[in-house]
Amino acid sequence: MKNLLIVIGFWITIGSNFFSHAGEGETAPFGGSIRGSLGENTPAGCFQSSKRSNTASSAGTRLRHPQEQSFFRAFRELHPDIPLVCVCGNHDVGDNPTQESIQTYKSKFGDDYFTFYCGGVKFIVINSQFYKASEQVQDLAAEHDRWLDEQLEEAKSGKYKHVVIFQHIPWFIRNPDEEDLYFNINTEIREKMLKKFYEANVRAVFCGHWHGNAGGFYKDLEVVVTSAIGGQLRGDRSGLRVIKVLDSAIRHNYYALGDVPKEISLD
């Protein structure tokens, strides 16, 4: 396979409300349906973004709309050979998502879960909020679970060089046996899903949400927690993570924004 370079960044837009309405001509999803635009011929590089906007702020739509437009303007500058993959977080669909909040996200940014493929690698993007709070969207969560089970079963075929998961909320921050926190997923669900992932040959899960760099291992499955491009809560510097997907290994480094190299070797 050809080596693949992925850059991931997590950021939050402050003081906006999810339930805004785009103006005339602005209702189409940014980049369209990801399922329809990514496939076996995806170029060897992508920018993965967890686009987060505060759903609970009283500032409401006054700030939400200009922040979305700023996001669109910035990423229209991305080279057309580099796919942009958006991964929804709790501030996109809400800490306790609803049918409306998920549909609003999809109308602006595309699917909230999907798979894509490149160079013999299977990438699975999930909506982790379903594992945190699904009381108001039980039907959507069940549909997501059925879909994910199908993807993981197919991944057991052994035909992929790697199977990689992208999600927002990490299963754990540092240790799979840690206590339940706001920033991780509760133990019962965590244990079940990590076991499923491992049996499906998943060996890397990339997450955010913690506003700090962290991570650890479940057996030899690595959970990588990446800090934010914006606000920091753990003493890290604002930055992004560069991932090299090689033939027999996945390597990654976090760079503060002022330290991002101008050239990166894929050797």
mmCIF file of C-alpha atoms in Angstrom:
data_model
loop_
_atom_site.group_PDB
_atom_site.id
_atom_site.type_symbol
_atom_site.label_atom_id
_atom_site.label_comp_id
_atom_site.label_asym_id
_atom_site.label_seq_id
_atom_site.Cartn_x
_atom_site.Cartn_y
_atom_site.Cartn_z
ATOM 1 C CA MET A 1 0.000 0.000 0.000
ATOM 2 C CA LYS A 2 1.060 3.609 -0.393
ATOM 3 C CA ASN A 3 1.751 5.364 2.885
ATOM 4 C CA LEU A 4 -0.981 7.668 4.170
ATOM 5 C CA LEU A 5 -0.689 10.955 6.042
ATOM 6 C CA ILE A 6 -3.571 12.114 8.260
ATOM 7 C CA VAL A 7 -3.745 15.381 10.197
ATOM 8 C CA ILE A 8 -6.336 15.576 12.974
ATOM 9 C CA GLY A 9 -7.452 18.669 14.821
ATOM 10 C CA PHE A 10 -10.123 19.208 17.470
ATOM 11 C CA TRP A 11 -11.595 22.601 18.128
ATOM 12 C CA ILE A 12 -14.578 24.204 19.798
ATOM 13 C CA THR A 13 -16.422 27.302 18.683
ATOM 14 C CA ILE A 14 -17.451 29.213 21.772
ATOM 15 C CA GLY A 15 -20.859 30.607 22.613
ATOM 16 C CA SER A 16 -23.031 29.316 19.797
ATOM 17 C CA ASN A 17 -26.291 27.411 19.651
ATOM 18 C CA PHE A 18 -26.752 24.329 17.521
ATOM 19 C CA PHE A 19 -30.281 25.152 16.448
ATOM 20 C CA SER A 20 -29.457 27.821 13.915
ATOM 21 C CA HIS A 21 -30.735 28.049 10.370
ATOM 22 C CA ALA A 22 -28.526 28.784 7.392
ATOM 23 C CA GLY A 23 -29.442 31.611 5.101
ATOM 24 C CA GLU A 24 -30.657 31.170 1.551
ATOM 25 C CA GLY A 25 -28.299 29.033 -0.485
ATOM 26 C CA GLU A 26 -26.397 27.792 2.588
ATOM 27 C CA THR A 27 -28.322 24.672 3.543
ATOM 28 C CA ALA A 28 -26.335 22.084 1.577
ATOM 29 C CA PRO A 29 -23.976 19.878 3.619
ATOM 30 C CA PHE A 30 -20.372 21.032 3.541
ATOM 31 C CA GLY A 31 -18.685 18.653 1.141
ATOM 32 C CA GLY A 32 -21.872 16.652 0.586
ATOM 33 C CA SER A 33 -22.386 13.084 1.747
ATOM 34 C CA ILE A 34 -19.079 11.592 2.832
ATOM 35 C CA ARG A 35 -20.285 8.097 1.986
ATOM 36 C CA GLY A 36 -20.737 9.278 -1.580
ATOM 37 C CA SER A 37 -17.475 11.187 -1.930
ATOM 38 C CA LEU A 38 -14.927 8.860 -0.298
ATOM 39 C CA GLY A 39 -14.093 5.395 -1.527
ATOM 40 C CA GLU A 40 -11.329 3.049 -2.568
ATOM 41 C CA ASN A 41 -9.554 5.802 -4.533
ATOM 42 C CA THR A 42 -9.275 8.317 -1.702
ATOM 43 C CA PRO A 43 -5.963 10.224 -2.093
ATOM 44 C CA ALA A 44 -3.151 9.390 0.306
ATOM 45 C CA GLY A 45 -3.845 12.151 2.792
ATOM 46 C CA CYS A 46 -6.754 13.634 4.689
ATOM 47 C CA PHE A 47 -7.553 16.231 7.320
ATOM 48 C CA GLN A 48 -9.815 14.849 10.015
ATOM 49 C CA SER A 49 -11.726 17.449 11.958
ATOM 50 C CA SER A 50 -13.894 17.222 15.025
ATOM 51 C CA LYS A 51 -16.005 20.323 14.470
ATOM 52 C CA ARG A 52 -17.498 21.367 17.791
ATOM 53 C CA SER A 53 -19.966 24.162 18.504
ATOM 54 C CA ASN A 54 -21.440 24.878 21.912
ATOM 55 C CA THR A 55 -25.096 23.779 21.907
ATOM 56 C CA ALA A 56 -26.047 25.158 25.312
ATOM 57 C CA SER A 57 -24.960 28.784 25.210
ATOM 58 C CA SER A 58 -27.461 31.598 25.597
ATOM 59 C CA ALA A 59 -25.611 33.464 22.856
ATOM 60 C CA GLY A 60 -27.684 31.349 20.477
ATOM 61 C CA THR A 61 -27.693 31.638 16.726
ATOM 62 C CA ARG A 62 -26.034 35.057 16.789
ATOM 63 C CA LEU A 63 -22.606 33.397 17.063
ATOM 64 C CA ARG A 64 -23.319 29.981 15.588
ATOM 65 C CA HIS A 65 -23.845 31.146 12.017
ATOM 66 C CA PRO A 66 -20.671 33.271 11.602
ATOM 67 C CA GLN A 67 -18.592 30.508 13.193
ATOM 68 C CA GLU A 68 -19.923 27.962 10.720
ATOM 69 C CA GLN A 69 -19.222 30.301 7.831
ATOM 70 C CA SER A 70 -15.682 30.866 9.107
ATOM 71 C CA PHE A 71 -15.168 27.092 9.162
ATOM 72 C CA PHE A 72 -16.448 26.755 5.598
ATOM 73 C CA ARG A 73 -14.260 29.596 4.321
ATOM 74 C CA ALA A 74 -11.137 28.201 5.971
ATOM 75 C CA PHE A 75 -11.508 24.674 4.648
ATOM 76 C CA ARG A 76 -12.409 25.732 1.145
ATOM 77 C CA GLU A 77 -8.711 26.625 0.991
ATOM 78 C CA LEU A 78 -7.785 22.972 1.543
ATOM 79 C CA HIS A 79 -6.160 21.418 -1.531
ATOM 80 C CA PRO A 80 -8.812 19.545 -3.561
ATOM 81 C CA ASP A 81 -6.737 16.351 -3.433
ATOM 82 C CA ILE A 82 -7.048 16.276 0.382
ATOM 83 C CA PRO A 83 -10.410 15.023 1.680
ATOM 84 C CA LEU A 84 -11.880 16.731 4.741
ATOM 85 C CA VAL A 85 -13.471 14.245 7.154
ATOM 86 C CA CYS A 86 -15.697 15.740 9.877
ATOM 87 C CA VAL A 87 -16.346 13.790 13.083
ATOM 88 C CA CYS A 88 -19.227 15.010 15.236
ATOM 89 C CA GLY A 89 -18.791 15.739 18.940
ATOM 90 C CA ASN A 90 -21.022 16.507 21.884
ATOM 91 C CA HIS A 91 -21.072 20.225 21.100
ATOM 92 C CA ASP A 92 -22.304 19.447 17.581
ATOM 93 C CA VAL A 93 -25.213 17.145 18.370
ATOM 94 C CA GLY A 94 -25.648 18.013 22.057
ATOM 95 C CA ASP A 95 -24.634 16.316 25.287
ATOM 96 C CA ASN A 96 -28.039 14.634 25.099
ATOM 97 C CA PRO A 97 -28.727 14.547 21.352
ATOM 98 C CA THR A 98 -32.150 14.771 19.779
ATOM 99 C CA GLN A 99 -33.514 13.875 16.364
ATOM 100 C CA GLU A 100 -33.402 17.570 15.487
ATOM 101 C CA SER A 101 -29.824 18.167 16.625
ATOM 102 C CA ILE A 102 -28.479 15.203 14.659
ATOM 103 C CA GLN A 103 -30.424 16.140 11.538
ATOM 104 C CA THR A 104 -29.190 19.729 11.792
ATOM 105 C CA TYR A 105 -25.594 18.526 11.999
ATOM 106 C CA LYS A 106 -26.068 16.246 8.988
ATOM 107 C CA SER A 107 -27.653 19.042 6.950
ATOM 108 C CA LYS A 108 -24.536 21.181 7.424
ATOM 109 C CA PHE A 109 -21.603 18.764 7.659
ATOM 110 C CA GLY A 110 -22.732 15.426 6.218
ATOM 111 C CA ASP A 111 -23.083 11.986 7.789
ATOM 112 C CA ASP A 112 -22.556 11.538 11.520
ATOM 113 C CA TYR A 113 -21.055 8.059 10.988
ATOM 114 C CA PHE A 114 -19.533 6.323 7.975
ATOM 115 C CA THR A 115 -16.610 4.276 6.658
ATOM 116 C CA PHE A 116 -13.970 5.120 4.094
ATOM 117 C CA TYR A 117 -11.033 3.240 2.609
ATOM 118 C CA CYS A 118 -7.562 4.105 1.402
ATOM 119 C CA GLY A 119 -4.579 1.996 0.424
ATOM 120 C CA GLY A 120 -5.837 -1.188 2.024
ATOM 121 C CA VAL A 121 -6.877 0.518 5.288
ATOM 122 C CA LYS A 122 -10.443 0.586 6.606
ATOM 123 C CA PHE A 123 -11.433 3.712 8.549
ATOM 124 C CA ILE A 124 -14.601 3.725 10.652
ATOM 125 C CA VAL A 125 -16.029 7.022 11.928
ATOM 126 C CA ILE A 126 -18.602 6.674 14.712
ATOM 127 C CA ASN A 127 -20.951 8.983 16.602
ATOM 128 C CA SER A 128 -19.650 8.484 20.142
ATOM 129 C CA GLN A 129 -22.462 10.539 21.667
ATOM 130 C CA PHE A 130 -24.768 7.546 21.244
ATOM 131 C CA TYR A 131 -22.650 5.763 23.885
ATOM 132 C CA LYS A 132 -22.826 8.678 26.300
ATOM 133 C CA ALA A 133 -26.502 9.682 26.172
ATOM 134 C CA SER A 134 -29.016 8.184 23.754
ATOM 135 C CA GLU A 135 -32.250 8.504 25.720
ATOM 136 C CA GLN A 136 -33.891 10.790 23.159
ATOM 137 C CA VAL A 137 -32.542 9.010 20.066
ATOM 138 C CA GLN A 138 -32.797 5.325 20.911
ATOM 139 C CA ASP A 139 -33.892 4.399 17.389
ATOM 140 C CA LEU A 140 -30.940 6.228 15.818
ATOM 141 C CA ALA A 141 -28.539 4.702 18.340
ATOM 142 C CA ALA A 142 -29.848 1.201 17.574
ATOM 143 C CA GLU A 143 -29.426 1.819 13.846
ATOM 144 C CA HIS A 144 -25.878 3.039 14.473
ATOM 145 C CA ASP A 145 -25.104 -0.092 16.521
ATOM 146 C CA ARG A 146 -26.416 -2.418 13.814
ATOM 147 C CA TRP A 147 -24.356 -0.618 11.199
ATOM 148 C CA LEU A 148 -21.218 -0.694 13.367
ATOM 149 C CA ASP A 149 -21.622 -4.411 14.087
ATOM 150 C CA GLU A 150 -21.767 -5.028 10.334
ATOM 151 C CA GLN A 151 -18.626 -2.970 9.759
ATOM 152 C CA LEU A 152 -16.715 -4.731 12.525
ATOM 153 C CA GLU A 153 -17.814 -8.159 11.330
ATOM 154 C CA GLU A 154 -16.571 -7.331 7.833
ATOM 155 C CA ALA A 155 -13.285 -6.052 9.289
ATOM 156 C CA LYS A 156 -12.622 -9.520 10.722
ATOM 157 C CA SER A 157 -11.956 -10.741 7.185
ATOM 158 C CA GLY A 158 -8.280 -9.926 7.598
ATOM 159 C CA LYS A 159 -8.035 -8.269 4.187
ATOM 160 C CA TYR A 160 -7.060 -4.839 5.568
ATOM 161 C CA LYS A 161 -3.598 -3.621 6.510
ATOM 162 C CA HIS A 162 -5.152 -1.680 9.394
ATOM 163 C CA VAL A 163 -8.589 -0.960 10.838
ATOM 164 C CA VAL A 164 -8.792 2.504 12.434
ATOM 165 C CA ILE A 165 -11.589 4.196 14.418
ATOM 166 C CA PHE A 166 -12.226 7.953 14.632
ATOM 167 C CA GLN A 167 -14.593 9.276 17.310
ATOM 168 C CA HIS A 168 -14.936 12.275 19.600
ATOM 169 C CA ILE A 169 -15.372 11.004 23.180
ATOM 170 C CA PRO A 170 -12.620 8.562 24.217
ATOM 171 C CA TRP A 171 -13.439 5.193 25.743
ATOM 172 C CA PHE A 172 -10.878 6.011 28.427
ATOM 173 C CA ILE A 173 -8.392 8.797 29.141
ATOM 174 C CA ARG A 174 -5.375 6.790 30.305
ATOM 175 C CA ASN A 175 -6.454 3.348 31.473
ATOM 176 C CA PRO A 176 -9.288 1.024 30.374
ATOM 177 C CA ASP A 177 -10.016 0.285 34.052
ATOM 178 C CA GLU A 178 -10.372 3.931 35.122
ATOM 179 C CA GLU A 179 -13.493 5.267 36.832
ATOM 180 C CA ASP A 180 -16.391 6.742 34.890
ATOM 181 C CA LEU A 181 -15.995 10.451 34.107
ATOM 182 C CA TYR A 182 -17.692 13.124 32.030
ATOM 183 C CA PHE A 183 -14.744 12.853 29.637
ATOM 184 C CA ASN A 184 -14.890 9.083 29.033
ATOM 185 C CA ILE A 185 -17.544 6.448 28.339
ATOM 186 C CA ASN A 186 -18.937 4.395 31.195
ATOM 187 C CA THR A 187 -17.234 1.165 32.144
ATOM 188 C CA GLU A 188 -19.896 -1.341 31.115
ATOM 189 C CA ILE A 189 -20.203 0.007 27.569
ATOM 190 C CA ARG A 190 -16.443 0.640 27.370
ATOM 191 C CA GLU A 191 -15.531 -2.967 28.139
ATOM 192 C CA LYS A 192 -18.036 -4.351 25.639
ATOM 193 C CA MET A 193 -16.977 -2.050 22.799
ATOM 194 C CA LEU A 194 -13.230 -2.391 23.310
ATOM 195 C CA LYS A 195 -13.639 -6.166 23.170
ATOM 196 C CA LYS A 196 -15.642 -5.843 19.928
ATOM 197 C CA PHE A 197 -13.040 -3.552 18.398
ATOM 198 C CA TYR A 198 -10.167 -5.811 19.345
ATOM 199 C CA GLU A 199 -11.842 -8.898 17.895
ATOM 200 C CA ALA A 200 -12.394 -6.952 14.646
ATOM 201 C CA ASN A 201 -8.648 -6.215 14.301
ATOM 202 C CA VAL A 202 -8.936 -2.562 15.342
ATOM 203 C CA ARG A 203 -5.595 -1.468 16.768
ATOM 204 C CA ALA A 204 -5.953 2.337 16.812
ATOM 205 C CA VAL A 205 -8.756 4.622 18.029
ATOM 206 C CA PHE A 206 -8.283 8.398 17.669
ATOM 207 C CA CYS A 207 -10.364 10.682 19.932
ATOM 208 C CA GLY A 208 -10.547 14.187 21.390
ATOM 209 C CA HIS A 209 -12.908 15.760 23.984
ATOM 210 C CA TRP A 210 -10.394 15.861 26.873
ATOM 211 C CA HIS A 211 -8.789 19.174 25.807
ATOM 212 C CA GLY A 212 -5.433 17.605 26.550
ATOM 213 C CA ASN A 213 -3.162 14.897 25.194
ATOM 214 C CA ALA A 214 -3.587 11.482 26.764
ATOM 215 C CA GLY A 215 -4.264 7.872 25.868
ATOM 216 C CA GLY A 216 -3.341 4.316 26.682
ATOM 217 C CA PHE A 217 -3.728 0.698 25.636
ATOM 218 C CA TYR A 218 -6.327 -2.045 25.789
ATOM 219 C CA LYS A 219 -4.078 -5.044 25.106
ATOM 220 C CA ASP A 220 -2.265 -3.765 21.985
ATOM 221 C CA LEU A 221 -5.148 -1.550 20.825
ATOM 222 C CA GLU A 222 -4.065 2.071 21.303
ATOM 223 C CA VAL A 223 -6.557 4.794 22.259
ATOM 224 C CA VAL A 224 -5.047 8.167 21.307
ATOM 225 C CA VAL A 225 -6.559 11.298 22.873
ATOM 226 C CA THR A 226 -5.618 14.509 21.051
ATOM 227 C CA SER A 227 -5.802 17.983 22.559
ATOM 228 C CA ALA A 228 -7.595 20.935 21.005
ATOM 229 C CA ILE A 229 -6.601 23.467 18.387
ATOM 230 C CA GLY A 230 -8.290 25.998 20.669
ATOM 231 C CA GLY A 231 -8.892 26.027 24.428
ATOM 232 C CA GLN A 232 -6.605 23.901 26.611
ATOM 233 C CA LEU A 233 -7.615 22.380 29.958
ATOM 234 C CA ARG A 234 -4.579 20.179 30.764
ATOM 235 C CA GLY A 235 -1.541 22.388 30.220
ATOM 236 C CA ASP A 236 -0.840 21.411 26.608
ATOM 237 C CA ARG A 237 -0.332 23.926 23.810
ATOM 238 C CA SER A 238 -2.899 24.362 21.037
ATOM 239 C CA GLY A 239 -2.006 22.052 18.192
ATOM 240 C CA LEU A 240 -2.789 19.091 15.992
ATOM 241 C CA ARG A 241 -1.736 15.488 15.520
ATOM 242 C CA VAL A 242 -0.003 14.087 12.451
ATOM 243 C CA ILE A 243 -0.568 10.376 11.821
ATOM 244 C CA LYS A 244 1.531 8.274 9.473
ATOM 245 C CA VAL A 245 -0.229 5.117 8.339
ATOM 246 C CA LEU A 246 2.541 2.857 7.086
ATOM 247 C CA ASP A 247 2.446 -0.636 5.689
ATOM 248 C CA SER A 248 3.081 -2.357 9.016
ATOM 249 C CA ALA A 249 2.683 0.406 11.616
ATOM 250 C CA ILE A 250 0.733 3.521 12.610
ATOM 251 C CA ARG A 251 2.853 6.337 14.040
ATOM 252 C CA HIS A 252 1.676 9.687 15.335
ATOM 253 C CA ASN A 253 3.041 12.912 16.800
ATOM 254 C CA TYR A 254 1.354 15.941 18.339
ATOM 255 C CA TYR A 255 2.664 19.357 17.275
ATOM 256 C CA ALA A 256 1.913 22.729 18.835
ATOM 257 C CA LEU A 257 0.705 25.089 16.121
ATOM 258 C CA GLY A 258 3.982 27.006 16.096
ATOM 259 C CA ASP A 259 5.986 23.795 15.731
ATOM 260 C CA VAL A 260 4.209 22.089 12.833
ATOM 261 C CA PRO A 261 6.899 21.031 10.323
ATOM 262 C CA LYS A 262 6.717 22.393 6.787
ATOM 263 C CA GLU A 263 7.645 19.005 5.356
ATOM 264 C CA ILE A 264 6.837 15.521 6.634
ATOM 265 C CA SER A 265 8.460 12.377 5.302
ATOM 266 C CA LEU A 266 6.216 9.368 4.781
ATOM 267 C CA ASP A 267 9.095 6.912 5.055
#
